[in-house]
Amino acid sequence: MKNKHFPLAILFAAAFGTAPALAQTKPADEPTYTFVEKMPVFEGGMGAMMQFIGSQVTYSSAQPEGMVVLSFIVDKDGSIDSVAVVKSLDPALDAACVNAVKAMEGKWTPGVQKGEKVPVRFTLPVKFGQPKPDKNAPETMPEYKGGAAAFKAFMKKNARYPRKGTKHGTVVVSFVINEDGSLSDYKIKSSVEPALDKEALRLAKLTDGNWLPPVKDGKQTKLEYTMPVYF
């Protein structure tokens, strides 16, 4: 029997970006954004996008568990460009996810910045595996105060591409959200280069004091949290 499993992270994938990056297929002077005033919209919204991907990708228990992370650009005309696998899991699942993203062609309304349609890059994680109950999991997961919209606004205001940066990619930062909402134990889980790692850590530390802690058994508790930052 085939099953499909996709994470809620899909809902917030576009929120974890930083400064504009240059797409390889674009002219050198044309930026590709990760944050714009009006983000691209999949027809029917993010929930519809999750359902669409689920209809395109099948998964069996014989295949490996884990996550495929994809990157793609919604261009100025709503077309899909520069689809790439950022994190691979399995050749067949990688290919299926790439094909699913390409099949979204024509289903997007493009992003807008300063009244102009612009290309916007998305990072999309797709998780595969059988759900496993976790007795230690909190009933309520940590949340950035104000939700995804507030986090997106924070990143848009504070994220900067470092002057010493030479690459593009996704830095994954982890930190512990403590019982009082404070942060500690910052770590780089996935590195790109020192300059980008340093900027990702700076952004993570700036969010200190803006998190609602997780709740377990009616009490606030602490939890390690991971935050991907795309450059």
CSV table of C-alpha atoms in Angstrom, one decimal:
chain,number,residue,atom,x,y,z
A,1,MET,CA,0.0,0.0,0.0
A,2,LYS,CA,1.3,3.4,-0.9
A,3,ASN,CA,1.3,6.3,1.4
A,4,LYS,CA,2.1,10.0,1.1
A,5,HIS,CA,3.5,12.1,3.9
A,6,PHE,CA,4.2,15.8,3.6
A,7,PRO,CA,5.3,18.2,6.4
A,8,LEU,CA,3.6,21.3,7.7
A,9,ALA,CA,7.0,22.9,7.0
A,10,ILE,CA,5.7,23.3,3.4
A,11,LEU,CA,3.4,26.1,4.7
A,12,PHE,CA,6.4,28.2,5.8
A,13,ALA,CA,9.1,27.2,3.4
A,14,ALA,CA,9.2,30.6,1.7
A,15,ALA,CA,9.6,32.4,5.0
A,16,PHE,CA,13.1,31.2,5.7
A,17,GLY,CA,15.0,33.3,3.2
A,18,THR,CA,17.4,36.2,3.3
A,19,ALA,CA,18.8,38.7,0.9
A,20,PRO,CA,18.1,38.5,-2.9
A,21,ALA,CA,20.1,35.8,-4.6
A,22,LEU,CA,21.0,35.6,-8.3
A,23,ALA,CA,19.4,32.8,-10.3
A,24,GLN,CA,21.7,31.0,-12.7
A,25,THR,CA,19.4,31.3,-15.6
A,26,LYS,CA,18.7,35.1,-15.1
A,27,PRO,CA,20.8,38.1,-16.3
A,28,ALA,CA,23.5,39.0,-13.9
A,29,ASP,CA,21.8,42.3,-13.1
A,30,GLU,CA,18.3,40.8,-12.4
A,31,PRO,CA,17.8,39.8,-8.8
A,32,THR,CA,15.8,36.8,-7.6
A,33,TYR,CA,14.1,37.6,-4.3
A,34,THR,CA,13.2,35.5,-1.3
A,35,PHE,CA,11.0,38.2,0.3
A,36,VAL,CA,8.8,40.6,-1.5
A,37,GLU,CA,5.9,42.8,-0.6
A,38,LYS,CA,3.4,40.4,-2.2
A,39,MET,CA,4.6,36.8,-2.3
A,40,PRO,CA,3.7,34.5,-5.2
A,41,VAL,CA,0.5,32.5,-4.6
A,42,PHE,CA,-0.3,28.9,-5.7
A,43,GLU,CA,-3.8,28.7,-6.9
A,44,GLY,CA,-6.0,27.8,-3.9
A,45,GLY,CA,-3.2,28.6,-1.4
A,46,MET,CA,-0.5,26.6,0.3
A,47,GLY,CA,-3.0,23.9,1.5
A,48,ALA,CA,-3.9,23.3,-2.2
A,49,MET,CA,-0.2,23.2,-3.0
A,50,MET,CA,0.4,20.5,-0.4
A,51,GLN,CA,-2.5,18.5,-1.8
A,52,PHE,CA,-1.2,18.9,-5.3
A,53,ILE,CA,2.2,17.6,-4.4
A,54,GLY,CA,0.6,14.7,-2.6
A,55,SER,CA,-1.3,13.8,-5.8
A,56,GLN,CA,1.9,13.8,-7.8
A,57,VAL,CA,4.3,11.9,-5.5
A,58,THR,CA,3.8,8.4,-4.2
A,59,TYR,CA,5.7,6.7,-1.4
A,60,SER,CA,5.9,3.1,-0.2
A,61,SER,CA,7.2,1.7,3.0
A,62,ALA,CA,10.0,0.0,1.1
A,63,GLN,CA,11.5,3.4,0.3
A,64,PRO,CA,13.8,5.3,2.7
A,65,GLU,CA,12.5,7.8,5.3
A,66,GLY,CA,13.7,11.3,5.4
A,67,MET,CA,13.4,14.6,3.6
A,68,VAL,CA,13.9,16.0,0.1
A,69,VAL,CA,14.5,19.7,0.0
A,70,LEU,CA,13.9,21.5,-3.3
A,71,SER,CA,14.6,25.0,-4.5
A,72,PHE,CA,12.7,26.7,-7.4
A,73,ILE,CA,11.9,30.1,-8.8
A,74,VAL,CA,8.4,31.4,-9.5
A,75,ASP,CA,9.2,33.8,-12.4
A,76,LYS,CA,7.6,37.1,-13.3
A,77,ASP,CA,5.1,35.4,-15.6
A,78,GLY,CA,4.2,32.8,-13.0
A,79,SER,CA,6.2,30.1,-14.7
A,80,ILE,CA,8.5,27.7,-12.7
A,81,ASP,CA,12.3,28.0,-13.3
A,82,SER,CA,15.6,26.6,-11.9
A,83,VAL,CA,14.2,23.6,-10.0
A,84,ALA,CA,16.9,21.9,-8.1
A,85,VAL,CA,17.4,19.4,-5.3
A,86,VAL,CA,19.1,21.1,-2.3
A,87,LYS,CA,19.0,18.0,-0.1
A,88,SER,CA,18.8,14.5,-1.6
A,89,LEU,CA,17.1,11.5,-0.1
A,90,ASP,CA,16.7,8.9,-2.9
A,91,PRO,CA,17.1,9.2,-6.7
A,92,ALA,CA,13.5,8.1,-7.3
A,93,LEU,CA,12.0,10.3,-4.7
A,94,ASP,CA,14.2,13.2,-5.7
A,95,ALA,CA,13.0,12.9,-9.3
A,96,ALA,CA,9.4,12.5,-8.3
A,97,CYS,CA,9.6,15.7,-6.2
A,98,VAL,CA,11.3,17.6,-9.0
A,99,ASN,CA,8.6,16.5,-11.5
A,100,ALA,CA,5.9,17.5,-9.0
A,101,VAL,CA,7.3,21.0,-8.8
A,102,LYS,CA,7.6,21.3,-12.6
A,103,ALA,CA,4.0,20.2,-12.9
A,104,MET,CA,3.0,23.3,-10.9
A,105,GLU,CA,3.7,25.3,-14.1
A,106,GLY,CA,0.9,27.8,-14.8
A,107,LYS,CA,-0.6,27.5,-11.3
A,108,TRP,CA,1.1,30.5,-9.7
A,109,THR,CA,0.4,34.2,-9.4
A,110,PRO,CA,3.8,35.9,-9.5
A,111,GLY,CA,5.3,38.0,-6.7
A,112,VAL,CA,5.2,41.8,-6.7
A,113,GLN,CA,7.8,44.2,-5.4
A,114,LYS,CA,7.3,48.0,-5.6
A,115,GLY,CA,4.5,47.5,-8.1
A,116,GLU,CA,6.5,45.3,-10.4
A,117,LYS,CA,6.3,41.5,-10.9
A,118,VAL,CA,9.5,39.9,-9.9
A,119,PRO,CA,11.0,36.4,-9.7
A,120,VAL,CA,10.9,34.8,-6.2
A,121,ARG,CA,12.8,31.7,-5.0
A,122,PHE,CA,11.1,29.1,-2.8
A,123,THR,CA,12.7,26.4,-0.6
A,124,LEU,CA,10.4,23.5,-0.3
A,125,PRO,CA,11.0,20.5,2.2
A,126,VAL,CA,9.0,17.3,1.5
A,127,LYS,CA,9.1,14.7,4.2
A,128,PHE,CA,8.7,11.0,3.7
A,129,GLY,CA,8.1,8.3,6.3
A,130,GLN,CA,5.7,6.6,8.5
A,131,PRO,CA,4.5,8.8,11.4
A,132,LYS,CA,5.9,7.5,14.7
A,133,PRO,CA,4.3,8.5,18.0
A,134,ASP,CA,6.7,10.3,20.4
A,135,LYS,CA,5.7,10.1,24.0
A,136,ASN,CA,8.1,13.0,24.8
A,137,ALA,CA,6.7,15.3,22.1
A,138,PRO,CA,5.0,18.4,23.5
A,139,GLU,CA,1.3,19.0,22.9
A,140,THR,CA,2.0,22.5,21.6
A,141,MET,CA,5.0,23.2,19.5
A,142,PRO,CA,7.0,26.5,19.9
A,143,GLU,CA,5.8,29.4,17.8
A,144,TYR,CA,7.3,32.7,16.7
A,145,LYS,CA,5.2,35.5,18.3
A,146,GLY,CA,2.8,36.7,15.7
A,147,GLY,CA,3.2,33.6,13.6
A,148,ALA,CA,4.7,33.0,10.2
A,149,ALA,CA,3.8,36.5,8.9
A,150,ALA,CA,5.7,38.1,11.8
A,151,PHE,CA,8.7,35.9,11.2
A,152,LYS,CA,8.7,36.7,7.5
A,153,ALA,CA,8.6,40.4,8.4
A,154,PHE,CA,11.5,40.0,10.8
A,155,MET,CA,13.6,38.2,8.2
A,156,LYS,CA,12.8,40.8,5.6
A,157,LYS,CA,13.9,43.6,7.9
A,158,ASN,CA,17.0,42.1,9.4
A,159,ALA,CA,18.5,39.5,6.9
A,160,ARG,CA,21.5,40.7,4.9
A,161,TYR,CA,23.8,38.9,2.5
A,162,PRO,CA,27.3,39.2,4.0
A,163,ARG,CA,29.9,41.2,2.1
A,164,LYS,CA,32.4,38.4,2.5
A,165,GLY,CA,29.9,35.8,1.2
A,166,THR,CA,30.8,34.0,-2.0
A,167,LYS,CA,28.2,31.2,-2.2
A,168,HIS,CA,24.4,30.6,-2.1
A,169,GLY,CA,22.8,27.9,-0.1
A,170,THR,CA,20.9,27.0,3.0
A,171,VAL,CA,22.4,27.3,6.5
A,172,VAL,CA,20.5,25.3,9.1
A,173,VAL,CA,20.8,26.7,12.7
A,174,SER,CA,19.6,24.9,15.8
A,175,PHE,CA,18.9,26.4,19.2
A,176,VAL,CA,17.1,25.5,22.4
A,177,ILE,CA,13.9,27.3,23.2
A,178,ASN,CA,13.7,27.3,27.0
A,179,GLU,CA,10.7,27.3,29.3
A,180,ASP,CA,10.7,31.1,29.6
A,181,GLY,CA,11.0,31.6,25.8
A,182,SER,CA,14.6,32.5,25.9
A,183,LEU,CA,17.1,30.9,23.5
A,184,SER,CA,20.4,29.1,24.2
A,185,ASP,CA,22.8,26.5,22.8
A,186,TYR,CA,23.1,27.9,19.2
A,187,LYS,CA,24.6,25.5,16.7
A,188,ILE,CA,25.2,25.2,13.0
A,189,LYS,CA,23.6,22.0,11.8
A,190,SER,CA,24.3,22.5,8.1
A,191,SER,CA,27.1,24.8,7.0
A,192,VAL,CA,27.6,26.7,3.7
A,193,GLU,CA,30.6,28.9,4.4
A,194,PRO,CA,31.8,30.9,7.5
A,195,ALA,CA,30.4,34.2,6.4
A,196,LEU,CA,26.9,32.8,5.7
A,197,ASP,CA,27.0,30.7,8.9
A,198,LYS,CA,27.9,33.7,11.0
A,199,GLU,CA,25.0,35.7,9.5
A,200,ALA,CA,22.5,32.8,10.1
A,201,LEU,CA,23.7,32.6,13.7
A,202,ARG,CA,23.2,36.4,14.1
A,203,LEU,CA,19.7,36.2,12.8
A,204,ALA,CA,18.8,33.3,15.1
A,205,LYS,CA,20.2,35.2,18.1
A,206,LEU,CA,18.1,38.3,17.1
A,207,THR,CA,14.9,36.2,17.5
A,208,ASP,CA,15.7,35.7,21.2
A,209,GLY,CA,12.7,36.8,23.3
A,210,ASN,CA,10.2,36.4,20.4
A,211,TRP,CA,9.3,32.8,20.8
A,212,LEU,CA,6.4,31.1,22.6
A,213,PRO,CA,7.8,28.0,24.3
A,214,PRO,CA,6.3,24.5,23.8
A,215,VAL,CA,3.8,23.1,26.2
A,216,LYS,CA,3.8,19.5,27.6
A,217,ASP,CA,1.4,18.2,30.3
A,218,GLY,CA,0.1,21.8,30.7
A,219,LYS,CA,3.5,23.2,31.5
A,220,GLN,CA,6.0,25.2,29.4
A,221,THR,CA,9.0,23.1,28.5
A,222,LYS,CA,12.1,23.4,26.4
A,223,LEU,CA,12.9,22.0,23.0
A,224,GLU,CA,15.6,22.1,20.4
A,225,TYR,CA,14.4,23.9,17.3
A,226,THR,CA,16.0,24.1,13.8
A,227,MET,CA,15.8,27.2,11.6
A,228,PRO,CA,16.9,27.0,7.9
A,229,VAL,CA,18.2,30.3,6.4
A,230,TYR,CA,18.5,30.5,2.6
A,231,PHE,CA,21.1,32.8,1.0
